[in-house]
N, CA and C of each residue as an Amber inpcrd file, in Angstrom:
protein
   687
   2.5260000  23.7550000 -12.2630000   1.4190000  23.6570000 -13.2150000
   0.1800000  24.2890000 -12.5770000  -0.5590000  25.1010000 -13.3830000
  -1.7810000  25.7240000 -12.8820000  -3.0190000  24.8310000 -13.1610000
  -3.7400000  24.5190000 -12.1660000  -4.9460000  23.6490000 -12.2470000
  -6.0320000  24.4120000 -12.8310000  -6.7700000  23.7890000 -13.7600000
  -8.0010000  24.3100000 -14.3670000  -8.9540000  24.6990000 -13.1320000
  -9.5660000  25.8600000 -13.2960000 -10.4150000  26.3900000 -12.1740000
 -11.5200000  25.4650000 -11.7480000 -11.9890000  24.6350000 -12.7130000
 -13.0980000  23.7290000 -12.3820000 -12.6530000  22.6250000 -11.3650000
 -11.2450000  22.4450000 -11.1930000 -10.8000000  21.4100000 -10.3140000
 -10.1710000  22.0650000  -9.0840000 -10.3720000  23.3510000  -8.8020000
  -9.7230000  23.9740000  -7.6670000 -10.3660000  23.4810000  -6.3630000
 -11.5680000  23.0860000  -6.4030000 -12.1870000  22.5430000  -5.1690000
 -11.5710000  21.2130000  -4.8810000 -11.0450000  20.9920000  -3.7240000
 -10.4080000  19.6470000  -3.3680000 -11.3630000  18.5350000  -3.5030000
 -12.6490000  18.7250000  -3.0830000 -13.5820000  17.6550000  -3.1920000
 -13.8670000  17.2850000  -4.5990000 -14.0670000  18.2650000  -5.4900000
 -14.3160000  18.0040000  -6.8820000 -13.0810000  17.3020000  -7.5180000
 -11.8510000  17.7550000  -7.1530000 -10.6770000  17.1650000  -7.6970000
 -10.5460000  15.7090000  -7.2130000 -10.8540000  15.4930000  -5.9680000
 -10.7450000  14.1430000  -5.4030000 -11.7550000  13.1560000  -6.1120000
 -12.9560000  13.6580000  -6.3460000 -13.8990000  12.8070000  -7.0690000
 -13.5580000  12.5380000  -8.4780000 -12.9370000  13.5120000  -9.1420000
 -12.4250000  13.2830000 -10.5080000 -11.2670000  12.3430000 -10.5190000
 -10.3390000  12.4540000  -9.6020000  -9.2440000  11.5120000  -9.4460000
  -9.8140000  10.1200000  -9.2620000 -10.7580000   9.9470000  -8.3930000
 -11.3710000   8.6310000  -8.1140000 -12.0180000   8.0840000  -9.3460000
 -12.7200000   8.8840000 -10.1480000 -13.3610000   8.4640000 -11.3800000
 -12.3320000   7.9820000 -12.3800000 -11.2140000   8.7230000 -12.5360000
 -10.2030000   8.3190000 -13.4890000  -9.4790000   7.0620000 -13.0370000
  -9.1980000   6.9680000 -11.7780000  -8.4970000   5.7480000 -11.2620000
  -9.4020000   4.5550000 -11.4490000 -10.7530000   4.6740000 -11.3310000
 -11.6190000   3.5070000 -11.5540000 -11.5080000   3.1100000 -13.0610000
 -11.3920000   4.0550000 -13.9460000 -11.2350000   3.7090000 -15.3640000
  -9.8670000   3.0150000 -15.6780000  -8.8340000   3.4800000 -15.0050000
  -7.5440000   2.9670000 -15.2540000  -7.3100000   1.6640000 -14.5650000
  -7.8980000   1.4350000 -13.4290000  -7.6210000   0.1380000 -12.6430000
  -8.9150000  -0.5040000 -12.2510000  -9.7390000  -0.9330000 -13.1410000
 -11.0810000  -1.4640000 -12.8000000 -10.9830000  -2.7610000 -11.9520000
  -9.9400000  -3.4680000 -12.0730000  -9.7770000  -4.7370000 -11.3930000
  -8.8350000  -4.6900000 -10.2370000  -8.5630000  -3.4920000  -9.7210000
  -7.5670000  -3.3750000  -8.6770000  -8.1100000  -4.0160000  -7.3730000
  -7.3140000  -4.7860000  -6.7420000  -7.6730000  -5.4570000  -5.4680000
  -6.4520000  -5.6200000  -4.5570000  -6.6670000  -6.0150000  -3.3900000
  -5.6230000  -6.2100000  -2.4180000  -4.6290000  -7.2740000  -3.0180000
  -3.3070000  -6.9620000  -3.0100000  -2.3170000  -7.8140000  -3.6430000
  -1.6930000  -8.8080000  -2.6840000  -2.1070000  -8.8220000  -1.4260000
  -1.6170000  -9.7810000  -0.5050000  -2.3970000 -11.0700000  -0.5930000
  -1.7520000 -12.2280000  -0.4840000  -2.3690000 -13.5170000  -0.5750000
  -2.7730000 -13.9900000   0.8440000  -4.0540000 -14.4560000   0.9650000
  -4.5040000 -14.8970000   2.2780000  -5.7790000 -15.6870000   2.0680000
  -6.2250000 -16.4790000   3.0150000  -7.4400000 -17.2090000   2.9750000
  -8.3610000 -16.9170000   4.1980000  -7.7970000 -16.3600000   5.2650000
  -8.5390000 -16.1240000   6.4520000  -8.2480000 -14.7290000   6.9630000
  -9.1090000 -14.1650000   7.8030000  -8.8120000 -12.7940000   8.4060000
  -7.4470000 -12.7360000   9.1100000  -7.1400000 -13.7910000   9.8480000
  -5.8590000 -13.7750000  10.6030000  -4.6760000 -13.7870000   9.6620000
  -4.7690000 -14.5060000   8.5700000  -3.7050000 -14.5940000   7.6090000
  -3.5430000 -13.2080000   6.9190000  -4.6760000 -12.5590000   6.6920000
  -4.5690000 -11.1670000   6.1180000  -3.9250000 -10.2190000   7.1410000
  -4.3360000 -10.3350000   8.3510000  -3.6640000  -9.5190000   9.4240000
  -2.1580000  -9.7300000   9.4860000  -1.7460000 -10.9860000   9.4960000
  -0.3230000 -11.3000000   9.5410000   0.4110000 -10.7270000   8.3450000
  -0.1750000 -10.9810000   7.1460000   0.4800000 -10.4930000   5.8530000
   0.5780000  -9.0610000   5.9140000  -0.3890000  -8.3120000   6.4210000
  -0.3670000  -6.8480000   6.3880000   0.7060000  -6.3850000   7.4400000
   0.8020000  -7.0050000   8.5730000   1.8880000  -6.6810000   9.4670000
   3.2340000  -6.8370000   8.7890000   3.4020000  -7.9790000   8.0500000
   4.6650000  -8.2340000   7.4230000   4.9490000  -7.2110000   6.2180000
   3.9240000  -6.6120000   5.7130000   4.1160000  -5.7030000   4.5370000
   4.7040000  -4.3780000   4.9070000   4.8030000  -4.0910000   6.1840000
   5.4560000  -2.7950000   6.6190000   6.8730000  -2.7440000   6.1150000
   7.1840000  -1.7020000   5.3400000   8.4830000  -1.4770000   4.7740000
   9.0110000  -2.7070000   4.0160000   8.0520000  -3.3340000   3.3180000
   8.4050000  -4.5800000   2.5090000   7.4120000  -4.5810000   1.3690000
   7.7710000  -5.1300000   0.2530000   6.8230000  -5.1930000  -0.8850000
   5.8810000  -6.3340000  -0.6690000   4.6710000  -6.1850000  -1.2830000
   3.6620000  -7.2750000  -1.1440000   4.1850000  -8.5650000  -1.8800000
   4.9270000  -8.3110000  -2.9260000   5.5650000  -9.4400000  -3.6450000
   6.4280000 -10.3110000  -2.7400000   7.2330000  -9.6690000  -1.9470000
   8.1180000 -10.3400000  -0.9900000   7.3240000 -11.0620000   0.0480000
   6.3150000 -10.3900000   0.5880000   5.4070000 -11.0170000   1.5760000
   4.7360000 -12.2870000   1.0390000   4.2440000 -12.1970000  -0.1560000
   3.5780000 -13.3220000  -0.7480000   4.5230000 -14.5550000  -1.0280000
   5.7910000 -14.2720000  -1.0510000   6.7860000 -15.3800000  -1.1480000
   6.9880000 -15.9820000   0.1830000   6.8680000 -15.2760000   1.2560000
   7.1390000 -15.7090000   2.5850000   5.9420000 -16.4430000   3.2150000
   4.7470000 -15.9240000   2.9860000   3.5280000 -16.4370000   3.7450000
   3.1340000 -17.8740000   3.4570000   3.2830000 -18.4230000   2.2640000
   2.9040000 -19.8250000   2.0970000   3.5360000 -20.7690000   3.0520000
   4.7920000 -20.6570000   3.3070000   5.5090000 -21.5050000   4.2750000
   5.0730000 -21.1980000   5.7200000   4.9440000 -19.8950000   5.9190000
   4.4560000 -19.4470000   7.3190000   3.1000000 -19.9860000   7.6790000
   2.1600000 -19.8610000   6.6810000   0.8480000 -20.3200000   6.9310000
   0.6370000 -21.8600000   6.9310000   1.5500000 -22.5270000   6.1700000
   1.5030000 -23.9940000   6.2200000   1.9430000 -24.4450000   7.6070000
   2.9120000 -23.7240000   8.1730000   3.4340000 -24.1900000   9.5250000
   2.4420000 -23.7070000  10.6160000   1.9730000 -22.4430000  10.4360000
   1.1020000 -21.8940000  11.4970000  -0.1380000 -21.3380000  10.8080000
  -1.1870000 -22.0880000  10.5910000  -2.3450000 -21.7030000   9.7730000
  -3.3270000 -20.7760000  10.5060000  -3.3110000 -20.6500000  11.7910000
  -4.3720000 -19.9600000  12.5380000  -3.7300000 -19.2200000  13.6930000
  -4.6300000 -18.4170000  14.3450000  -4.1200000 -17.6090000  15.4670000
  -3.5410000 -18.3930000  16.6040000  -4.1990000 -19.5310000  16.9140000
  -3.7120000 -20.3530000  18.0890000  -2.3240000 -20.9290000  17.7700000
  -2.1160000 -21.4620000  16.5890000  -0.8170000 -21.9740000  16.3210000
   0.2730000 -20.9780000  16.3020000  -0.0400000 -19.7030000  15.8630000
   0.9110000 -18.5950000  15.9080000   1.2030000 -18.1620000  17.3760000
   0.1600000 -18.1280000  18.0910000   0.2450000 -17.5330000  19.4900000
   1.1550000 -18.3870000  20.3250000   1.1520000 -19.6760000  20.1580000
   1.9040000 -20.6070000  21.0100000   3.1350000 -21.2260000  20.3130000
   3.5130000 -20.6440000  19.1500000   4.7080000 -21.1040000  18.4850000
   5.9610000 -20.6240000  19.1720000   7.0720000 -21.2790000  18.8530000
   8.3760000 -20.7480000  19.2440000   8.6270000 -19.6020000  18.3940000
   8.8210000 -18.4430000  19.0450000   8.9760000 -17.1970000  18.2530000
  10.2050000 -17.2110000  17.3160000  11.1440000 -18.0620000  17.6510000
  12.3430000 -18.1390000  16.7910000  11.9570000 -18.7850000  15.4540000
  10.9770000 -19.6620000  15.5190000  10.5080000 -20.3110000  14.2370000
   9.7900000 -19.2550000  13.3860000   9.0180000 -18.4290000  13.9930000
   8.3160000 -17.3140000  13.2080000   9.3180000 -16.3970000  12.6680000
  10.3330000 -15.9950000  13.5020000  11.3520000 -15.1220000  13.0030000
  12.1230000 -15.6700000  11.7840000  12.4060000 -16.9240000  11.7790000
  13.1790000 -17.5080000  10.7310000  12.3150000 -17.4800000   9.4210000
  11.0480000 -17.7390000   9.5740000  10.1860000 -17.8380000   8.3590000
   9.8680000 -16.4350000   7.7850000   9.9550000 -15.3370000   8.6020000
   9.6210000 -14.0430000   8.0930000  10.8700000 -13.1600000   7.9350000
  12.0830000 -13.7340000   8.1570000  13.3200000 -12.9510000   8.1890000
  13.4650000 -12.1030000   6.9310000  13.1590000 -12.5790000   5.7200000
  13.4260000 -11.8210000   4.5460000  12.5870000 -10.6310000   4.3390000
  11.5150000 -10.4460000   5.1510000  10.6570000  -9.2350000   5.0040000
  11.2950000  -8.0360000   5.7430000  12.3670000  -8.2260000   6.4480000
  12.9720000  -7.1320000   7.1860000  12.3120000  -6.8650000   8.5590000
  13.1270000  -6.2940000   9.4920000  12.6020000  -6.0170000  10.8700000
  11.8860000  -7.2020000  11.4660000  12.4990000  -8.3830000  11.1840000
  11.7840000  -9.6280000  11.5200000  11.6090000  -9.8220000  13.0790000
  12.5160000  -9.3480000  13.8340000  12.3680000  -9.5120000  15.3190000
  11.0640000  -8.8700000  15.7380000  10.8760000  -7.6150000  15.4140000
   9.7180000  -6.8590000  15.7930000   8.4300000  -7.3530000  15.1190000
   8.4910000  -7.7890000  13.8660000   7.3400000  -8.2840000  13.1660000
   6.8810000  -9.5820000  13.8360000   7.8130000 -10.4760000  14.1360000
   7.4490000 -11.7540000  14.7610000   6.8740000 -11.5050000  16.1530000
   7.4550000 -10.5700000  16.8510000   6.8860000 -10.2330000  18.2430000
   5.4910000  -9.7020000  18.0650000   5.1920000  -8.7920000  17.1090000
   3.8800000  -8.2320000  16.9780000   2.8880000  -9.2930000  16.4860000
   3.3110000 -10.1760000  15.5620000   2.4440000 -11.2410000  15.0180000
   1.9920000 -12.1440000  16.1850000   2.9650000 -12.5920000  16.9720000
   2.6340000 -13.4910000  18.0300000   1.8170000 -12.8140000  19.0930000
   2.1330000 -11.5480000  19.4660000   1.3220000 -10.7980000  20.4030000
  -0.0640000 -10.6250000  19.9740000  -0.2450000 -10.2080000  18.6660000
  -1.6110000 -10.0350000  18.1770000  -2.3830000 -11.3550000  18.1990000
  -1.7550000 -12.4640000  17.7940000  -2.4840000 -13.7470000  17.7720000
  -2.7910000 -14.2000000  19.1340000  -1.9090000 -13.9360000  20.1530000
  -2.2200000 -14.2920000  21.5340000  -3.4340000 -13.5930000  22.0390000
  -3.4780000 -12.2380000  21.7430000  -4.5850000 -11.5060000  22.1920000
  -5.8890000 -11.9360000  21.5220000  -5.8080000 -12.2750000  20.2500000
  -6.9580000 -12.7830000  19.5160000  -7.4960000 -14.0340000  20.0820000
  -6.5990000 -14.9260000  20.4860000  -6.9970000 -16.1790000  21.1590000
  -7.6020000 -15.9570000  22.5180000  -6.9270000 -15.1660000  23.3050000
  -7.2360000 -15.0240000  24.6980000  -8.3810000 -14.0670000  25.0000000
  -8.5940000 -13.0790000  24.0930000  -9.6230000 -12.0440000  24.3200000
 -10.7220000 -11.9990000  23.2830000 -10.5020000 -12.6240000  22.1400000
 -11.5590000 -12.5630000  21.0290000 -11.9140000 -13.9470000  20.4500000
 -11.7360000 -14.9350000  21.3560000 -12.2130000 -16.3460000  20.9820000
 -11.5640000 -16.8090000  19.6430000 -10.3270000 -16.3780000  19.4050000
  -9.6310000 -16.8830000  18.2230000 -10.0480000 -16.2070000  16.9450000
 -10.8980000 -15.2340000  16.9590000 -11.3760000 -14.5270000  15.7500000
 -10.8480000 -13.1150000  15.7230000 -10.3550000 -12.6850000  14.5670000
  -9.8870000 -11.3340000  14.4530000 -11.1110000 -10.3670000  14.6290000
 -11.0300000  -9.3790000  15.5460000 -12.1870000  -8.5650000  15.7390000
 -12.4560000  -7.7100000  14.4950000 -13.7300000  -7.2700000  14.3810000
 -14.1110000  -6.4520000  13.2840000 -14.1910000  -4.9450000  13.6100000
 -14.3600000  -4.6260000  14.8970000 -14.5280000  -3.2500000  15.3110000
 -13.1410000  -2.5460000  15.3020000 -13.1180000  -1.3860000  14.7610000
 -11.8730000  -0.6500000  14.6500000 -11.2200000  -0.5000000  16.0080000
 -11.9620000  -0.0460000  17.0670000 -11.3120000   0.1680000  18.3710000
 -10.7010000  -1.1370000  18.8870000 -11.2690000  -2.3050000  18.6560000
 -10.7330000  -3.5450000  19.0400000  -9.4740000  -3.9550000  18.1990000
  -9.5750000  -3.7150000  16.9530000  -8.3830000  -4.0110000  16.1050000
  -7.2060000  -3.2830000  16.5130000  -7.4140000  -1.9950000  16.8980000
  -6.2790000  -1.1380000  17.2920000  -5.6510000  -1.5020000  18.5970000
  -6.3140000  -2.4150000  19.3300000  -5.6390000  -2.8750000  20.6250000
  -4.6870000  -4.0000000  20.3350000  -4.6020000  -4.5300000  19.1030000
  -3.6700000  -5.6490000  18.7760000  -2.2920000  -5.1550000  18.5470000
  -1.2670000  -5.8060000  19.1510000   0.1140000  -5.4330000  18.9500000
   0.4110000  -5.3190000  17.3870000   1.1020000  -4.2610000  17.0340000
   1.5470000  -4.0830000  15.6600000   0.4420000  -3.5720000  14.6990000
  -0.7290000  -3.2690000  15.2680000  -1.8130000  -2.9000000  14.4190000
  -2.1830000  -1.3450000  14.6370000  -1.8730000  -0.5590000  13.5780000
  -2.3500000   0.8780000  13.5260000  -3.5210000   0.9190000  12.5380000
  -3.9520000   2.1420000  12.2220000  -5.1320000   2.2760000  11.3680000
  -4.8960000   1.7050000   9.9660000  -3.6800000   1.7860000   9.4740000
  -3.4480000   1.2740000   8.0950000  -3.7810000  -0.2310000   8.0600000
  -3.2080000  -1.0320000   9.0150000  -3.4720000  -2.4750000   9.0160000
  -4.9540000  -2.7540000   9.3920000  -5.5250000  -2.0070000  10.3500000
  -6.9070000  -2.2290000  10.7090000  -7.8420000  -1.9380000   9.5590000
  -7.5860000  -0.8690000   8.7850000  -8.4580000  -0.6210000   7.6520000
  -8.3880000  -1.7210000   6.5540000  -7.1670000  -2.2450000   6.3000000
  -7.0450000  -3.2750000   5.3020000  -7.7770000  -4.5150000   5.7390000
  -7.5870000  -4.9300000   6.9690000  -8.2490000  -6.1500000   7.4900000
  -9.7390000  -5.9830000   7.5080000 -10.2070000  -4.8580000   8.0320000
 -11.6280000  -4.6250000   8.1510000 -12.2800000  -4.6330000   6.7820000
 -11.6820000  -3.9620000   5.8090000 -12.3180000  -3.8720000   4.4180000
 -12.2760000  -5.1550000   3.7240000 -11.1270000  -5.8290000   3.7010000
 -10.9080000  -7.0120000   2.8280000 -11.3140000  -8.3110000   3.4630000
 -11.2040000  -8.4530000   4.7810000 -11.5840000  -9.6720000   5.4260000
 -13.0940000  -9.6900000   5.7410000 -13.5980000  -8.5170000   6.0170000
 -15.0270000  -8.4500000   6.4700000 -15.9790000  -7.5660000   5.6180000
 -15.3460000  -6.8620000   4.5990000 -16.2450000  -5.9970000   3.7860000
 -16.7330000  -4.8020000   4.5690000 -16.0890000  -4.4270000   5.6670000
 -16.4800000  -3.3140000   6.5380000 -15.5140000  -2.1480000   6.3580000
 -15.9450000  -1.1970000   5.5460000 -15.0420000  -0.0540000   5.2070000
 -15.1970000   1.0070000   6.2370000 -14.1560000   1.1260000   7.0900000
 -14.2290000   2.0730000   8.2150000 -13.2700000   3.2720000   8.0870000
 -12.4750000   3.2590000   7.0170000 -11.4720000   4.3260000   6.8200000
 -10.7390000   4.2300000   5.5490000  -9.7970000   5.0740000   5.3230000
  -8.9140000   5.1060000   4.1430000  -7.5760000   4.6320000   4.5390000
  -7.1240000   3.5610000   3.9380000  -5.7550000   3.0070000   4.1530000
  -4.7400000   3.9890000   3.5780000  -3.8210000   4.5290000   4.4420000
  -2.8120000   5.4980000   4.0070000  -1.4830000   4.8550000   4.0940000
  -0.9410000   4.3750000   2.9650000   0.4560000   3.8400000   2.9280000
   1.3200000   4.9000000   2.3470000   2.5760000   4.5440000   1.9740000
   3.4970000   5.5020000   1.4780000   3.0890000   6.0770000   0.1160000
   2.5110000   5.2020000  -0.7430000   2.0250000   5.7290000  -2.0950000
   0.8230000   6.6540000  -1.9370000  -0.1380000   6.3640000  -1.0790000
  -1.2310000   7.1910000  -0.8540000  -0.8080000   8.5140000  -0.2120000
   0.1300000   8.4900000   0.7370000   0.6490000   9.7050000   1.3390000
   1.2710000  10.5900000   0.3060000   2.0820000   9.9900000  -0.5160000
   2.8870000  10.7890000  -1.4800000   2.0010000  11.3700000  -2.5630000
   1.0740000  10.4800000  -3.1680000   0.3330000  10.9610000  -4.2510000
  -0.7910000  11.9730000  -3.8370000  -1.3370000  11.8110000  -2.7220000
  -2.3750000  12.7750000  -2.2950000  -1.7720000  14.1160000  -1.9530000
  -0.5200000  14.1270000  -1.5070000   0.2100000  15.4170000  -1.3350000
   0.5220000  16.0750000  -2.6510000   1.0320000  15.2420000  -3.5510000
   1.3610000  15.8210000  -4.9220000   0.1160000  16.4020000  -5.6150000
  -1.0010000  15.6560000  -5.4870000  -2.1930000  16.1100000  -6.2360000
  -2.8670000  17.3250000  -5.4640000  -2.4300000  17.4980000  -4.2020000
  -2.9380000  18.6190000  -3.4400000  -4.2290000  18.3340000  -2.7030000
  -4.5230000  17.1000000  -2.4060000  -5.7460000  16.7150000  -1.6950000
  -5.4790000  16.8700000  -0.1390000  -4.2650000  16.9920000   0.2220000
  -3.8700000  17.1740000   1.6420000  -2.5520000  17.8280000   1.7130000
  -2.2830000  18.5200000   2.8300000  -0.9540000  19.0780000   3.0460000
  -0.2640000  18.3630000   4.2200000  -0.9520000  17.3760000   4.7720000
  -0.4030000  16.7200000   5.9380000   0.5140000  15.6190000   5.6050000
   1.4660000  15.2980000   6.6090000   2.3520000  14.1540000   6.4970000
   1.9210000  13.0320000   7.4350000   1.0590000  13.4140000   8.4320000
   0.5830000  12.4340000   9.4080000  -0.4520000  11.6190000   8.7300000
  -0.3420000  10.2620000   8.6780000  -1.3610000   9.3960000   8.0380000
  -2.7790000   9.6060000   8.5560000  -2.9430000   9.8290000   9.8270000
  -4.2260000   9.9810000  10.3880000  -4.8640000  11.2210000   9.8880000
  -4.0930000  12.3090000   9.8110000  -4.7310000  13.5440000   9.2960000
  -5.0210000  13.4390000   7.7870000  -4.1230000  12.7510000   7.0570000
  -4.4100000  12.4930000   5.6570000  -5.6790000  11.7540000   5.5140000
  -5.8060000  10.7000000   6.2730000  -7.0140000   9.8840000   6.2190000
  -8.2600000  10.7220000   6.4630000  -8.2090000  11.6040000   7.5180000
  -9.3870000  12.4430000   7.8130000  -9.6770000  13.3900000   6.6090000
  -8.6950000  13.8910000   5.9620000  -8.9580000  14.7260000   4.7990000
  -9.6760000  13.9680000   3.7020000  -9.1410000  12.7550000   3.3500000
  -9.6680000  12.0010000   2.2600000 -11.0940000  11.4880000   2.5990000
 -11.3770000  11.1850000   3.8320000 -12.6760000  10.7820000   4.1910000
 -13.6890000  11.8300000   4.0490000 -13.2620000  13.1120000   4.0890000
 -14.2270000  14.2090000   3.8480000 -14.5840000  14.3750000   2.3920000
 -13.5890000  13.9400000   1.5060000 -13.8170000  14.2470000   0.1070000
 -14.4580000  13.0580000  -0.6850000 -14.2670000  11.8150000  -0.1950000
 -14.6280000  10.6470000  -0.9680000 -15.7970000   9.9370000  -0.3580000
 -16.6480000   9.2610000  -1.1730000 -17.7030000   8.4750000  -0.6390000
 -17.2000000   7.3190000   0.1830000 -17.8280000   6.9710000   1.2530000
 -17.3130000   5.9000000   2.1210000 -17.1850000   4.5800000   1.3660000
 -18.0830000   4.2490000   0.4680000 -17.9820000   3.0030000  -0.2980000
 -16.6680000   2.8650000  -1.0910000 -16.1030000   4.0330000  -1.4350000
 -14.8650000   4.0360000  -2.2310000 -13.5870000   4.3180000  -1.4160000
 -13.6870000   4.3430000  -0.0790000 -12.4710000   4.7150000   0.6860000
 -11.3130000   3.6950000   0.4350000 -11.6400000   2.4140000   0.5320000
 -10.5830000   1.3920000   0.3490000 -10.1760000   1.2390000  -1.0970000
 -11.1680000   1.2970000  -2.0220000 -10.9010000   1.2780000  -3.4400000
  -9.9140000   2.3960000  -3.8610000 -10.1420000   3.5810000  -3.3280000
  -9.2580000   4.7050000  -3.6500000  -7.8560000   4.3800000  -3.2230000
  -7.6900000   3.8350000  -2.0390000  -6.3670000   3.5430000  -1.6110000
  -5.6270000   2.5150000  -2.5030000  -6.3210000   1.4390000  -2.8180000
  -5.7670000   0.4240000  -3.6550000  -5.3820000   0.9360000  -5.0390000
  -6.2800000   1.6680000  -5.6660000  -6.0520000   2.1940000  -6.9980000
  -4.8930000   3.2330000  -6.9770000  -4.8090000   3.9980000  -5.8830000
  -3.7410000   4.9890000  -5.7640000  -2.3940000   4.2970000  -5.6490000
  -2.3510000   3.1480000  -4.9270000  -1.1620000   2.3610000  -4.8020000
  -0.7720000   1.8040000  -6.2040000  -1.7460000   1.2720000  -6.9300000
  -1.4520000   0.7530000  -8.2880000  -0.8320000   1.9210000  -9.1510000
  -1.4460000   3.0920000  -9.0830000  -0.9680000   4.2850000  -9.8330000
   0.3930000   4.6840000  -9.4350000   0.7110000   4.5850000  -8.1300000
   2.0670000   4.9570000  -7.6980000   3.0550000   3.9450000  -8.1510000
   2.6970000   2.7040000  -8.2940000   3.6510000   1.7110000  -8.7850000
   3.7930000   1.8120000 -10.3100000   2.7400000   2.0790000 -11.0430000
   2.7830000   1.9940000 -12.4590000   3.3030000   3.3310000 -13.0830000
   2.8380000   4.4680000 -12.5860000   3.0870000   5.7570000 -13.2820000
   3.8010000   6.7060000 -12.3150000   3.2990000   6.9480000 -11.2110000
   3.8880000   8.0330000 -10.3670000   4.8860000   7.3980000  -9.3970000
   5.9330000   6.9280000  -9.9740000   7.0150000   6.3070000  -9.1910000
   7.7680000   7.3520000  -8.4190000   8.0760000   7.0590000  -7.1840000
   8.6730000   8.1370000  -6.3470000  10.0400000   8.5970000  -6.9000000
  10.7720000   7.7100000  -7.5160000  12.1220000   8.0580000  -8.0230000
  12.0280000   8.7160000  -9.3990000  11.0320000   8.3030000 -10.2560000
  10.8880000   8.8410000 -11.5790000   9.4300000   8.8850000 -11.9750000
   8.6780000   9.9000000 -11.5720000   7.3070000   9.9690000 -11.9350000
   7.1540000  10.2500000 -13.4830000   6.2630000   9.4680000 -14.0910000
   6.0150000   9.5870000 -15.5270000   4.9320000  10.5220000 -15.7990000
   5.0830000  11.8350000 -15.5450000   4.0370000  12.8300000 -15.7410000
   3.5070000  12.8530000 -17.1350000   4.3190000  12.7580000 -18.2300000
   3.7830000  12.8510000 -19.5810000   2.6630000  11.8220000 -19.8550000
   2.7840000  10.6610000 -19.2350000   1.8070000   9.5730000 -19.4840000
   0.7690000   9.4350000 -18.3920000   0.7480000  10.4260000 -17.4630000
  -0.1470000  10.3160000 -16.3150000  -1.5380000  10.8770000 -16.6300000
  -2.5400000  10.0440000 -16.4460000  -3.9130000  10.4750000 -16.6960000
  -4.4500000  11.4990000 -15.6650000  -3.6860000  11.7420000 -14.6470000
  -4.0810000  12.6450000 -13.6290000  -3.2920000  13.9410000 -13.6870000
  -2.4460000  14.0960000 -14.6710000  -1.5640000  15.2750000 -14.7200000
  -2.2500000  16.6060000 -14.6690000  -3.3980000  16.7330000 -15.3820000
  -4.0930000  17.9740000 -15.4380000  -4.7500000  18.3360000 -14.0920000
  -4.8040000  17.3430000 -13.1850000  -5.4150000  17.5900000 -11.8810000
  -4.2890000  17.7850000 -10.7850000  -3.0770000  17.6730000 -11.1630000
  -1.9430000  17.5930000 -10.2350000  -1.0560000  18.8600000 -10.2780000
  -1.0480000  19.6720000  -9.2690000  -0.2160000  20.8520000  -9.2240000
   1.2880000  20.5520000  -9.3790000   1.6400000  19.3250000  -9.0520000
   3.0210000  18.9400000  -9.0360000   3.5380000  18.4140000 -10.4060000
   2.5800000  18.2310000 -11.3390000   2.9630000  17.6450000 -12.6600000
   3.6710000  18.6460000 -13.5130000   4.5680000  18.0750000 -14.3330000
   5.2810000  18.9010000 -15.3610000   6.1690000  19.9860000 -14.8180000
   6.5130000  19.9350000 -13.5420000   7.4570000  20.8930000 -13.0320000
   8.8360000  20.6380000 -13.5070000   9.5590000  21.6450000 -13.9670000
  10.9320000  21.3900000 -14.4740000  11.8450000  20.8470000 -13.4390000
  12.7480000  19.9930000 -13.7690000  13.6900000  19.4320000 -12.7340000
  14.5190000  20.5760000 -12.1630000  14.9490000  20.3620000 -10.8950000
  15.7450000  21.3760000 -10.2120000  17.1820000  21.3970000 -10.8540000
  17.6830000  22.5670000 -10.9370000  19.0440000  22.6940000 -11.3820000
  19.9700000  22.3180000 -10.3130000  21.2930000  22.1300000 -10.6160000
  22.3060000  21.7790000  -9.5860000  22.3580000  22.8780000  -8.5680000
  22.3200000  24.1720000  -9.0460000  22.3450000  25.2700000  -8.0850000
  21.1940000  25.2610000  -7.0630000  19.9580000  24.9610000  -7.5930000
  18.7500000  24.9120000  -6.7210000  18.9270000  23.7820000  -5.7170000
  19.4110000  22.6690000  -6.2230000  19.5790000  21.5130000  -5.3580000
  20.5650000  21.6970000  -4.2260000  21.6500000  22.4680000  -4.5610000
  22.6820000  22.7520000  -3.5880000  22.1830000  23.7230000  -2.5630000
  21.2970000  24.7070000  -2.9810000  20.7160000  25.6370000  -2.0630000
  19.7880000  24.9080000  -1.1270000  19.0260000  24.0470000  -1.6050000
  18.0440000  23.2770000  -0.8440000  18.7520000  22.4750000   0.2540000
  19.9440000  21.9380000   0.0030000  20.7170000  21.2240000   0.9070000
  21.2680000  22.1240000   1.9740000
């Protein structure tokens, strides 16, 4: 699809995408359930390669048993593993959760740090998790959260050509106002779930189609698919 010339500038296109997403998803917010920064941190670690819906089914029992960083830090790790088993990769997730909580207790007086550089020292925490916790637990927007939906949609729309989440984040931070960095991520995730599904994107009903070079492209023929393989 050929993009209208007025949207050829990536920054103009990014700002128009942001505007339309705000109209489409005015109430979009973090879909993980939590009451404290450490609970949000734990829920975000659990959300790796797992749906937020599944995480929200697991965390009530987890947080009832271990409500704070101290109780998680000194728990029997087998108990944590059993409670988070259904989120997948539970051995590694339990290890990271306990390691992060132990560091929070021993180095940050039991409080999840707010500074990005400190957040990134916690086991299991990369920029995606750090951005979520910083923005939603503390209202401190330090970057753009790049999950699989954000990565996929921003590539399709042509706002970035990168696959590395850090480079994608750097591109988006150049185009978008800082106050909207986290909102953009959340609304893009909503749009990825509702319309631009990875398996079956609904281009005809997409409000961003005229901004998206990937929209309305004809499906590949069997011959093309076999050549690609």
